[in-house]
CSV table of C-alpha atoms in Angstrom, one decimal:
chain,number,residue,atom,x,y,z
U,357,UNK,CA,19.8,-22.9,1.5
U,358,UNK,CA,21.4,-19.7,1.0
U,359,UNK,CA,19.5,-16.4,1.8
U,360,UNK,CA,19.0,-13.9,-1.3
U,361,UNK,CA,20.9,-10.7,-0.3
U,362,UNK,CA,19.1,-7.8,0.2
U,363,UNK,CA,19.5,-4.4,1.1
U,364,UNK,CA,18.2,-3.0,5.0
U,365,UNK,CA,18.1,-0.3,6.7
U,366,UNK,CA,17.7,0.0,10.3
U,367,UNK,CA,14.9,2.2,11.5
U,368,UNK,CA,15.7,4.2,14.6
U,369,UNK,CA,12.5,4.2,16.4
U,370,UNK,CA,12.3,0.1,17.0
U,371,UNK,CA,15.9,-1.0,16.0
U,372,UNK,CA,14.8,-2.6,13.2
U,373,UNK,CA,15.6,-3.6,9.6
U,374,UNK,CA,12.4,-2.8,7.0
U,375,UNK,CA,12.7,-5.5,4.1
U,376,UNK,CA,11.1,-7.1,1.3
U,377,UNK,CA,8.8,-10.4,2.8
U,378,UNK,CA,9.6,-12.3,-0.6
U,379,UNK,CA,14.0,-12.1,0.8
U,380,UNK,CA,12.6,-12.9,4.5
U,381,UNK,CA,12.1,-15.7,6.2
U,382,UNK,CA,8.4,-16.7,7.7
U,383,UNK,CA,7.7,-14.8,10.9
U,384,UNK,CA,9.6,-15.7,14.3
U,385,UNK,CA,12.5,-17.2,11.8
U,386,UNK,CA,16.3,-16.3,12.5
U,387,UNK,CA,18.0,-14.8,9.5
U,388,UNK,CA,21.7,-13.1,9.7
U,389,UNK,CA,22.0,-9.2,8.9
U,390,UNK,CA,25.3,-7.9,7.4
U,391,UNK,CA,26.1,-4.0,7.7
U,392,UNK,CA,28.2,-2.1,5.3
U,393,UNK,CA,30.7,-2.4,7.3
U,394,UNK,CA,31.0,-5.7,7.3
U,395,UNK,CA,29.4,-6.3,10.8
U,396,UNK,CA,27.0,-9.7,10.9
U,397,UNK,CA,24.1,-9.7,13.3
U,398,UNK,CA,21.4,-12.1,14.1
U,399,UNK,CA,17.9,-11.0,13.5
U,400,UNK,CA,14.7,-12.5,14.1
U,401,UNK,CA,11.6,-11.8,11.9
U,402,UNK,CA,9.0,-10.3,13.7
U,403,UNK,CA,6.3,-9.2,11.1
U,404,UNK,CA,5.8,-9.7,7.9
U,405,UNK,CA,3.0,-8.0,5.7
U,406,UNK,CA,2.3,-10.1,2.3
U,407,UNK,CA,-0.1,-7.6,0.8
U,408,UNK,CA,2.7,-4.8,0.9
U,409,UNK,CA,5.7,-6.9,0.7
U,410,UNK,CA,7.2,-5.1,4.0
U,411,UNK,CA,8.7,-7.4,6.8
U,412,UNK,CA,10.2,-6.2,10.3
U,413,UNK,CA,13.8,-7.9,11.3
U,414,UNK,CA,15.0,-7.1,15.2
U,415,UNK,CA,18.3,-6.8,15.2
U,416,UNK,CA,20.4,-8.3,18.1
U,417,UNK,CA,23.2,-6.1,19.0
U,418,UNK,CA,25.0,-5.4,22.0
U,419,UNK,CA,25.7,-2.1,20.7
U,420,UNK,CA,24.1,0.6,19.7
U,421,UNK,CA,24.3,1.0,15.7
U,422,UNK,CA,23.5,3.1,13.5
U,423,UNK,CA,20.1,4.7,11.9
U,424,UNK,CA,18.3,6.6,9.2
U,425,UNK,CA,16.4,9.3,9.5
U,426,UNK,CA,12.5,9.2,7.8
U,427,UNK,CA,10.9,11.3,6.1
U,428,UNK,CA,7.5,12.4,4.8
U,429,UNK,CA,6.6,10.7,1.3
U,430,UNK,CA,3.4,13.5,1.4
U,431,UNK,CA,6.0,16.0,0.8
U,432,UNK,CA,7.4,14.5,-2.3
U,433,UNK,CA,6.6,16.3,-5.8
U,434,UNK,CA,7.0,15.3,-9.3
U,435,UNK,CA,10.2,16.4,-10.6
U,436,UNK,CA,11.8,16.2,-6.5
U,437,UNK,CA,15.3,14.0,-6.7
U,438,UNK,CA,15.8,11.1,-4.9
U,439,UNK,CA,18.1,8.4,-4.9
U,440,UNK,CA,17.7,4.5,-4.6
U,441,UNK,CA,20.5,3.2,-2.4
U,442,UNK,CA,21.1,-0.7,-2.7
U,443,UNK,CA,24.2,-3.2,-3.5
U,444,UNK,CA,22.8,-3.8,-6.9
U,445,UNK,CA,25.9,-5.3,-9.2
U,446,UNK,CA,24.3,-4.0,-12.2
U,447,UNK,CA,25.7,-0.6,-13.7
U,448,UNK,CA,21.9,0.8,-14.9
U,449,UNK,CA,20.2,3.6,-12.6
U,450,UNK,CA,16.8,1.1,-11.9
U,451,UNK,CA,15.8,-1.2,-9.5
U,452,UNK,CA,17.5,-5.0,-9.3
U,453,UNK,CA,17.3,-8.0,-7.5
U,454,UNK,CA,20.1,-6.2,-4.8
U,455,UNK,CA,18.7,-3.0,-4.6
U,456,UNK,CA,14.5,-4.2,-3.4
U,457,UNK,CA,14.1,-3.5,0.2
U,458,UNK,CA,17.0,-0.6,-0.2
U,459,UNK,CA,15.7,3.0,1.1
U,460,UNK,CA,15.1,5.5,-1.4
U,461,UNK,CA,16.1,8.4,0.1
U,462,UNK,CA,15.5,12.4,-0.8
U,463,UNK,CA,18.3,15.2,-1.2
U,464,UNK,CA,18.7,15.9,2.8
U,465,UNK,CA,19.5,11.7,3.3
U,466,UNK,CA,16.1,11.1,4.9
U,467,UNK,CA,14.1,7.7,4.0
U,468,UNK,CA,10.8,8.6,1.9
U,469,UNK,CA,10.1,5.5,0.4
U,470,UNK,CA,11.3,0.9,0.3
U,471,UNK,CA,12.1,0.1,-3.3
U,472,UNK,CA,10.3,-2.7,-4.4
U,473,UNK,CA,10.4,-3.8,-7.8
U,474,UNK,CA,11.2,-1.9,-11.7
U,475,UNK,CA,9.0,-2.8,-15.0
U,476,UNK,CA,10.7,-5.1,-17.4
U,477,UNK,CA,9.3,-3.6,-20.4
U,478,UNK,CA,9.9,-0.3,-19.8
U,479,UNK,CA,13.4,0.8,-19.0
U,480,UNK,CA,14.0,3.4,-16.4
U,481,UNK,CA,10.7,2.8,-14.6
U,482,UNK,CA,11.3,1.7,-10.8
U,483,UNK,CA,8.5,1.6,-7.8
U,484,UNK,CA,8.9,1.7,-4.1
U,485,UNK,CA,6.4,1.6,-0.9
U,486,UNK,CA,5.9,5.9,0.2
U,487,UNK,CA,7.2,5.8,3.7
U,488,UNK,CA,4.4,7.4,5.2
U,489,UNK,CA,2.6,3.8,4.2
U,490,UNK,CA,5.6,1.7,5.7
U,491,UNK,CA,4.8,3.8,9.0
U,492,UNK,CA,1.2,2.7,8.8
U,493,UNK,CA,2.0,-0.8,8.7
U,494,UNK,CA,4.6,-0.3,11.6
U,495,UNK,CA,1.7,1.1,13.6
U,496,UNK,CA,-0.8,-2.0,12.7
U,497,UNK,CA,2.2,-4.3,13.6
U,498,UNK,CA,2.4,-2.5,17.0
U,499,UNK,CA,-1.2,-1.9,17.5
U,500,UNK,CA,-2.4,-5.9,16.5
U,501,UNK,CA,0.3,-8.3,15.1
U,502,UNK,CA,-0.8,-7.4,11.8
U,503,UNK,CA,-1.7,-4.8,9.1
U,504,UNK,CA,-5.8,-4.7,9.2
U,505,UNK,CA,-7.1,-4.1,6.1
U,506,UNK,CA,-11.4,-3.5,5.2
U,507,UNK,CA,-12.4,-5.4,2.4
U,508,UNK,CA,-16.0,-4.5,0.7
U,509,UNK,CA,-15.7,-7.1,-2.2
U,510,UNK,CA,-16.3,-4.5,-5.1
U,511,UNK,CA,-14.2,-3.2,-8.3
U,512,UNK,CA,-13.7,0.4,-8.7
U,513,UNK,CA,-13.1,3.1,-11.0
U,514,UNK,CA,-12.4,7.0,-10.8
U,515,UNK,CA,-14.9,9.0,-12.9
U,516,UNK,CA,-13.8,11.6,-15.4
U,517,UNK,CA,-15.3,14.1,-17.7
U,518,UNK,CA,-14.0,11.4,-20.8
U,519,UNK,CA,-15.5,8.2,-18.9
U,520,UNK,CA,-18.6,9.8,-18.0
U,521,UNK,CA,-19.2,11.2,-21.4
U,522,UNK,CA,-18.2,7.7,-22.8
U,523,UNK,CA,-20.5,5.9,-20.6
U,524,UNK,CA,-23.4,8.1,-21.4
U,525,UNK,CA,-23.2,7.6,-25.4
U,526,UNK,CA,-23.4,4.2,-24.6
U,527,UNK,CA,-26.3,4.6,-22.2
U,528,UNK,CA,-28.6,7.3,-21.9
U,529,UNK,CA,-29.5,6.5,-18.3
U,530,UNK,CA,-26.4,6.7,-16.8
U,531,UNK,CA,-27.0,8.9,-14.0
U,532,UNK,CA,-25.9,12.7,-14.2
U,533,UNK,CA,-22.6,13.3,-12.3
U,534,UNK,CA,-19.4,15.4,-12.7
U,535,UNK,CA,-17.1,12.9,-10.3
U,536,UNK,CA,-17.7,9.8,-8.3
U,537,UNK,CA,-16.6,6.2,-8.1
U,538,UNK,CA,-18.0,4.1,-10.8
U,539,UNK,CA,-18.7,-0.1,-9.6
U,540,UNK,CA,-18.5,-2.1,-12.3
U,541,UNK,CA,-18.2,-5.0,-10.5
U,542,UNK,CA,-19.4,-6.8,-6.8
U,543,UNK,CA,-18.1,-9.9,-5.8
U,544,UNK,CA,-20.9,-12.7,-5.2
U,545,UNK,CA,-21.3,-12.9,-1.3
U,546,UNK,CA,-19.0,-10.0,-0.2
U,547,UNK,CA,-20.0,-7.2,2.0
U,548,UNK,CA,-21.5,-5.0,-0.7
U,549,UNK,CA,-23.3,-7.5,-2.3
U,550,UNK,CA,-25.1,-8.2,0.7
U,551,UNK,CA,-25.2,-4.2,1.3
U,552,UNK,CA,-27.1,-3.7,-2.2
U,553,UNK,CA,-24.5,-2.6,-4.2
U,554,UNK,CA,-25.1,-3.2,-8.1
U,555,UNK,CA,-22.4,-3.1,-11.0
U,556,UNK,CA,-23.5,0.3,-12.7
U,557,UNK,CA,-23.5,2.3,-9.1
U,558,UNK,CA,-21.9,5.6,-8.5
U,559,UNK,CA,-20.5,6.2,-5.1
U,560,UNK,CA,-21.1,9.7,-4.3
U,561,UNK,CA,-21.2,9.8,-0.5
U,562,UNK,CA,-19.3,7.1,2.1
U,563,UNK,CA,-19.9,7.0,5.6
U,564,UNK,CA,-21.3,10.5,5.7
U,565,UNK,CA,-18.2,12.6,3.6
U,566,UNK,CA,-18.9,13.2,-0.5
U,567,UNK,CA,-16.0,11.1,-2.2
U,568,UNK,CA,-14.6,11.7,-5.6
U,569,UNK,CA,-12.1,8.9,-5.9
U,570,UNK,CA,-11.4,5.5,-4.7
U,571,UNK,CA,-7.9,6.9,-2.4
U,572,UNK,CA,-11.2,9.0,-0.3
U,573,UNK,CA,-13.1,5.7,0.4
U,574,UNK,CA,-9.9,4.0,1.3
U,575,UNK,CA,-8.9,7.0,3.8
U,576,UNK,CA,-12.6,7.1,5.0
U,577,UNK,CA,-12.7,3.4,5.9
U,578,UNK,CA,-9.1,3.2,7.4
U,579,UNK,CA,-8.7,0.1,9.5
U,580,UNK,CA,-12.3,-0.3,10.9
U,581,UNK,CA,-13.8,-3.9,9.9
U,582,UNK,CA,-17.0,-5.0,11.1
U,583,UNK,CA,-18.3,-1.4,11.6
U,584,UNK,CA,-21.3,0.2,10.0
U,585,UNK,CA,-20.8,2.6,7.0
U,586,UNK,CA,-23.4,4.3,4.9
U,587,UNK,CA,-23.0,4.4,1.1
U,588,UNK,CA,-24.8,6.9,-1.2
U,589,UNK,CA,-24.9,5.9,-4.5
U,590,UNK,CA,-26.6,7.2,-7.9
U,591,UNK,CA,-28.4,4.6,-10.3
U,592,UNK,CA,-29.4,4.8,-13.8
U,593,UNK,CA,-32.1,7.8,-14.4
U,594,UNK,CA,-30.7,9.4,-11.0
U,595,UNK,CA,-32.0,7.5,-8.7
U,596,UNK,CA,-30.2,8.1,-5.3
U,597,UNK,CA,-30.2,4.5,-3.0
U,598,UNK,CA,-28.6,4.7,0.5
U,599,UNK,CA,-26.8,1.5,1.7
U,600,UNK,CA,-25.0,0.3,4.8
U,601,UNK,CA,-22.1,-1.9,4.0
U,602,UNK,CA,-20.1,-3.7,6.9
U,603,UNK,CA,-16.1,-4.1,5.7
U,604,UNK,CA,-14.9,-7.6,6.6
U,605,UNK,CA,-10.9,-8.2,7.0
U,606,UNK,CA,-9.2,-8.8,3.7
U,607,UNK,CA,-7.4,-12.2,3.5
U,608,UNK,CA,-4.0,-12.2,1.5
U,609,UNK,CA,-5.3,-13.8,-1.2
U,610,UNK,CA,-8.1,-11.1,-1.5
């Protein structure tokens, strides 16, 4: 069976090609790597991260070849220009089957992001993975085999003056806060419903740090599963409840 093409790009730190999982084969597999210049290589698929859609191919070459430079995604700013490089046959400026796993690149050639996929029902719109998350994962593949992700088991929502003022018209216990992380939701049997946690909480401290938004929690936990972390929350009438959660390792089909 024919492999889909795919775009690459070969990363100079480890000699290998970041790519889309879904055009890779399973880990430890041997694919064959064609270069714009026409060069074919073996490779052999070393990781593969499902969750992210990011796989590592080692490229087997005799000779040196050549490499892209990164960049820093965290220095990207709306209306900054950047280009999605692929072998798309299509003529529009979005994201096709030929361009996913392509670099997206900024003005000075550098790598800030892996296109990934564009929205069907809205033309124009194209995603792709921030490098500086790609370079995570290349550090959890060093560091273990695989990209270790904390799961609490919990739903979660970024409070604003227009959801907080919504929630309180429809109840006038909702606790008094300007900011926080709403739960509206706990999984039956995860971590935080054997923490405490109830749907109707507002997350106002983790592990010691005042959070505002969900992207704090995540930062806060990082990669750190089966240790302690303290949650302060805020319950109907302001009641404050302190509870210590224990992350467990998501699964892929978490």
């Amino acid at each position: 069976m024919p492999i889909p093409s795919g775009s690459e790009q070969i990363w100079a730190f480890f000699n290998v090609k970041l790519d889309e999982v879904r055009l890779s084969s399973p880990s430890g597999s041997e694919v064959d790597v064609t270069l714009q210049d026409g060069r074919t290589f073996e490779g052999t698929v070393v990781n593969a991260d499902l969750h992210s859609d990011i796989a590592i191919v080692k490229i087997h070459s005799k000779t040196p070849l050549p490499t892209a430079t990164l960049g820093s995604s965290s220095k990207l700013r709306p209306g900054d220009w950047v280009v999605a490089l692929g072998m798309s046959t299509f003529p529009q400026n979005t994201i096709q089957l030929g361009n996913s796993g392509g670099p997206l690149v900024n003005i000075d050639g550098e790598i800030v992001g892996v296109n990934i996929m564009k929205v069907l029902a809205a033309d124009g719109l194209s995603f792709a993975v921030p490098i500086d998350s790609v370079s995570k994962i290349i550090l959890h593949f060093k560091k273990s085999g695989r990209v270790v992700r904390p799961w609490l088991g919990l739903k979660m929502i970024d409070l604003n003056e227009m959801i907080i003022a919504q929630l309180k018209e429809r109840d006038a216990t909702f606790p008094n806060v300007n900011k926080g992380v709403l739960v509206p939701m706990v999984t039956p049997g995860s971590p935080t419903d054997r923490a405490g946690f109830r749907p109707g909480d507002v997350v106002i401290e983790f592990d010691g740090k005042p959070v505002e938004s969900i992207k704090e929690i995540i930062e806060i936990m990082g990669d750190r599963v089966g240790v302690p972390m303290k949650a302060v929350v805020k319950r109907a009438n302001d009641n404050l409840v302190t509870l210590t959660v224990i992350p467990e390792e998501s699964k892929p089909d978490i």
